[in-house]
């Protein structure tokens, strides 16, 4: 019994964990960088691919932990566990009567598949990290060069403009009625010799300056403007404005009428089960994927790990029969792909219908 546990843990520990310090540090650093690229740029695409690979890797690790837990668990009635590499026959060469031999072989087979897939994903993640690092270094170098050149040109242009303005002939002094003083024009067009003169224009002394602007405030000091309360932050509305917005009809989404897939299996405690998906549901829409663009389900296979990496939910529309009648209704559920104790990121099986 104890040697089986030791061998099992040793084999499971041979899977490199995603939580290793070096790889996780690189991943967090890469994801935290604030880039100036457009959403369709190569760097953005590489980052999404990296998140997708990391989500798949975590799913494999979670599934492997569940398999190891089952293989090494002591049966309820006592005795030896199934084990990962222990013989499945007794001393006389007959199949062990205390375990489900078929289940044991299936679990072991899947565990070895996970080991192989995990190694491949680790190599792909390392390669993606190197590619992203190279692209970021190239982008930073290009950005720095552009900023240096732009700053140099701007500084030169500003210096030339200031020199020309200072050398230009000065106009005659004017009498400022607001202050009761004679004032002169600065090189930048502001007023010299009076308080807040840098905020006023010499060419238009009667124009209101920012210093003269008085904010409209209510009795408690909060800024208000025609039914919109801006004291509560951006986007806050009050009273009649909010009521009028609520009365506006909300746009409705027209779901496809022709299903393209059938849900024929839903695992307990899986993301699909928690989302409310049932066996027999007909798939009308999976995110933005319908029967016209699923590309033989390849589009779904690409979307699921991407959504898991970004930790976002996918809206799914299904056609479902009401009880035992022939009446069907359209249900929209929110499915969040994630790693769980079973296989994959969804916990359901989809087949063409």
GROMACS .gro file of N, CA and C in nm, residues 45-105:
model
  183
   45UNK      N    1  -0.248   3.917  -3.007
   45UNK     CA    2  -0.286   3.779  -3.043
   45UNK      C    3  -0.204   3.678  -2.966
   46UNK      N    4  -0.074   3.703  -2.954
   46UNK     CA    5   0.014   3.612  -2.881
   46UNK      C    6  -0.026   3.604  -2.734
   47UNK      N    7  -0.067   3.716  -2.677
   47UNK     CA    8  -0.107   3.715  -2.536
   47UNK      C    9  -0.234   3.633  -2.516
   48UNK      N   10  -0.330   3.647  -2.607
   48UNK     CA   11  -0.451   3.568  -2.596
   48UNK      C   12  -0.420   3.419  -2.611
   49UNK      N   13  -0.330   3.386  -2.701
   49UNK     CA   14  -0.291   3.247  -2.717
   49UNK      C   15  -0.225   3.193  -2.591
   50UNK      N   16  -0.144   3.275  -2.526
   50UNK     CA   17  -0.078   3.234  -2.403
   50UNK      C   18  -0.180   3.209  -2.292
   51UNK      N   19  -0.278   3.296  -2.279
   51UNK     CA   20  -0.383   3.275  -2.179
   51UNK      C   21  -0.460   3.146  -2.206
   52UNK      N   22  -0.486   3.120  -2.334
   52UNK     CA   23  -0.557   2.999  -2.371
   52UNK      C   24  -0.476   2.874  -2.335
   53UNK      N   25  -0.347   2.876  -2.365
   53UNK     CA   26  -0.260   2.761  -2.332
   53UNK      C   27  -0.253   2.740  -2.182
   54UNK      N   28  -0.243   2.848  -2.107
   54UNK     CA   29  -0.234   2.836  -1.962
   54UNK      C   30  -0.363   2.778  -1.904
   55UNK      N   31  -0.478   2.817  -1.959
   55UNK     CA   32  -0.605   2.762  -1.912
   55UNK      C   33  -0.614   2.612  -1.940
   56UNK      N   34  -0.569   2.569  -2.058
   56UNK     CA   35  -0.569   2.427  -2.091
   56UNK      C   36  -0.476   2.349  -1.997
   57UNK      N   37  -0.362   2.408  -1.966
   57UNK     CA   38  -0.267   2.341  -1.877
   57UNK      C   39  -0.323   2.325  -1.737
   58UNK      N   40  -0.388   2.430  -1.686
   58UNK     CA   41  -0.449   2.420  -1.554
   58UNK      C   42  -0.560   2.317  -1.551
   59UNK      N   43  -0.635   2.307  -1.660
   59UNK     CA   44  -0.742   2.207  -1.668
   59UNK      C   45  -0.684   2.066  -1.660
   60UNK      N   46  -0.573   2.042  -1.729
   60UNK     CA   47  -0.509   1.911  -1.724
   60UNK      C   48  -0.458   1.880  -1.583
   61UNK      N   49  -0.401   1.979  -1.517
   61UNK     CA   50  -0.349   1.957  -1.382
   61UNK      C   51  -0.462   1.925  -1.284
   62UNK      N   52  -0.574   1.996  -1.298
   62UNK     CA   53  -0.688   1.969  -1.210
   62UNK      C   54  -0.744   1.830  -1.233
   63UNK      N   55  -0.753   1.791  -1.360
   63UNK     CA   56  -0.802   1.656  -1.391
   63UNK      C   57  -0.705   1.551  -1.341
   64UNK      N   58  -0.574   1.575  -1.355
   64UNK     CA   59  -0.475   1.479  -1.307
   64UNK      C   60  -0.483   1.462  -1.156
   65UNK      N   61  -0.504   1.571  -1.084
   65UNK     CA   62  -0.517   1.562  -0.938
   65UNK      C   63  -0.637   1.475  -0.899
   66UNK      N   64  -0.748   1.491  -0.972
   66UNK     CA   65  -0.867   1.410  -0.942
   66UNK      C   66  -0.842   1.262  -0.970
   67UNK      N   67  -0.770   1.232  -1.080
   67UNK     CA   68  -0.740   1.093  -1.113
   67UNK      C   69  -0.649   1.031  -1.008
   68UNK      N   70  -0.545   1.104  -0.970
   68UNK     CA   71  -0.451   1.052  -0.869
   68UNK      C   72  -0.523   1.030  -0.736
   69UNK      N   73  -0.614   1.122  -0.703
   69UNK     CA   74  -0.689   1.107  -0.579
   69UNK      C   75  -0.773   0.980  -0.579
   70UNK      N   76  -0.835   0.950  -0.694
   70UNK     CA   77  -0.917   0.829  -0.702
   70UNK      C   78  -0.832   0.703  -0.702
   71UNK      N   79  -0.719   0.707  -0.772
   71UNK     CA   80  -0.634   0.588  -0.780
   71UNK      C   81  -0.565   0.555  -0.648
   72UNK      N   82  -0.543   0.656  -0.567
   72UNK     CA   83  -0.470   0.634  -0.441
   72UNK      C   84  -0.562   0.630  -0.320
   73UNK      N   85  -0.693   0.645  -0.340
   73UNK     CA   86  -0.786   0.646  -0.228
   73UNK      C   87  -0.809   0.505  -0.177
   74UNK      N   88  -0.817   0.491  -0.046
   74UNK     CA   89  -0.845   0.361   0.016
   74UNK      C   90  -0.994   0.330  -0.001
   75UNK      N   91  -1.030   0.210  -0.047
   75UNK     CA   92  -1.172   0.177  -0.065
   75UNK      C   93  -1.249   0.193   0.065
   76UNK      N   94  -1.379   0.221   0.057
   76UNK     CA   95  -1.460   0.241   0.180
   76UNK      C   96  -1.454   0.121   0.275
   77UNK      N   97  -1.448   0.001   0.220
   77UNK     CA   98  -1.444  -0.118   0.305
   77UNK      C   99  -1.304  -0.157   0.348
   78UNK      N  100  -1.204  -0.075   0.314
   78UNK     CA  101  -1.067  -0.108   0.347
   78UNK      C  102  -0.998  -0.183   0.235
   79UNK      N  103  -0.872  -0.210   0.252
   79UNK     CA  104  -0.794  -0.279   0.149
   79UNK      C  105  -0.700  -0.187   0.077
   80UNK      N  106  -0.641  -0.240  -0.030
   80UNK     CA  107  -0.544  -0.161  -0.105
   80UNK      C  108  -0.613  -0.073  -0.208
   81UNK      N  109  -0.557   0.046  -0.234
   81UNK     CA  110  -0.611   0.131  -0.341
   81UNK      C  111  -0.579   0.072  -0.478
   82UNK      N  112  -0.638   0.133  -0.580
   82UNK     CA  113  -0.611   0.084  -0.716
   82UNK      C  114  -0.464   0.100  -0.752
   83UNK      N  115  -0.408   0.219  -0.722
   83UNK     CA  116  -0.268   0.245  -0.756
   83UNK      C  117  -0.251   0.286  -0.901
   84UNK      N  118  -0.140   0.353  -0.928
   84UNK     CA  119  -0.114   0.400  -1.064
   84UNK      C  120  -0.042   0.296  -1.148
   85UNK      N  121   0.053   0.225  -1.089
   85UNK     CA  122   0.129   0.127  -1.167
   85UNK      C  123   0.136  -0.009  -1.099
   86UNK      N  124   0.053  -0.031  -0.997
   86UNK     CA  125   0.052  -0.162  -0.932
   86UNK      C  126  -0.024  -0.261  -1.019
   87UNK      N  127   0.007  -0.393  -1.006
   87UNK     CA  128  -0.061  -0.493  -1.089
   87UNK      C  129  -0.211  -0.495  -1.064
   88UNK      N  130  -0.285  -0.520  -1.169
   88UNK     CA  131  -0.430  -0.528  -1.160
   88UNK      C  132  -0.477  -0.673  -1.149
   89UNK      N  133  -0.383  -0.764  -1.124
   89UNK     CA  134  -0.415  -0.906  -1.104
   89UNK      C  135  -0.366  -0.948  -0.967
   90UNK      N  136  -0.425  -1.057  -0.916
   90UNK     CA  137  -0.384  -1.106  -0.785
   90UNK      C  138  -0.264  -1.198  -0.799
   91UNK      N  139  -0.227  -1.263  -0.689
   91UNK     CA  140  -0.109  -1.350  -0.689
   91UNK      C  141  -0.124  -1.470  -0.781
   92UNK      N  142  -0.247  -1.508  -0.810
   92UNK     CA  143  -0.270  -1.624  -0.898
   92UNK      C  144  -0.288  -1.583  -1.044
   93UNK      N  145  -0.278  -1.451  -1.072
   93UNK     CA  146  -0.288  -1.406  -1.210
   93UNK      C  147  -0.428  -1.373  -1.256
   94UNK      N  148  -0.524  -1.376  -1.167
   94UNK     CA  149  -0.661  -1.342  -1.203
   94UNK      C  150  -0.684  -1.193  -1.176
   95UNK      N  151  -0.778  -1.131  -1.250
   95UNK     CA  152  -0.808  -0.989  -1.225
   95UNK      C  153  -0.851  -0.967  -1.080
   96UNK      N  154  -0.807  -0.859  -1.024
   96UNK     CA  155  -0.839  -0.828  -0.885
   96UNK      C  156  -0.991  -0.815  -0.867
   97UNK      N  157  -1.041  -0.881  -0.766
   97UNK     CA  158  -1.185  -0.880  -0.743
   97UNK      C  159  -1.230  -0.763  -0.658
   98UNK      N  160  -1.134  -0.690  -0.598
   98UNK     CA  161  -1.171  -0.581  -0.508
   98UNK      C  162  -1.180  -0.446  -0.577
   99UNK      N  163  -1.154  -0.441  -0.707
   99UNK     CA  164  -1.157  -0.313  -0.779
   99UNK      C  165  -1.229  -0.330  -0.912
  100UNK      N  166  -1.265  -0.217  -0.972
  100UNK     CA  167  -1.321  -0.215  -1.107
  100UNK      C  168  -1.204  -0.205  -1.204
  101UNK      N  169  -1.165  -0.318  -1.261
  101UNK     CA  170  -1.046  -0.324  -1.346
  101UNK      C  171  -1.062  -0.234  -1.469
  102UNK      N  172  -1.181  -0.234  -1.529
  102UNK     CA  173  -1.202  -0.150  -1.647
  102UNK      C  174  -1.185  -0.003  -1.612
  103UNK      N  175  -1.241   0.037  -1.498
  103UNK     CA  176  -1.227   0.176  -1.453
  103UNK      C  177  -1.081   0.209  -1.425
  104UNK      N  178  -1.010   0.116  -1.365
  104UNK     CA  179  -0.869   0.139  -1.334
  104UNK      C  180  -0.787   0.160  -1.461
  105UNK      N  181  -0.810   0.077  -1.562
  105UNK     CA  182  -0.736   0.092  -1.687
  105UNK      C  183  -0.768   0.224  -1.756
   0.00000   0.00000   0.00000
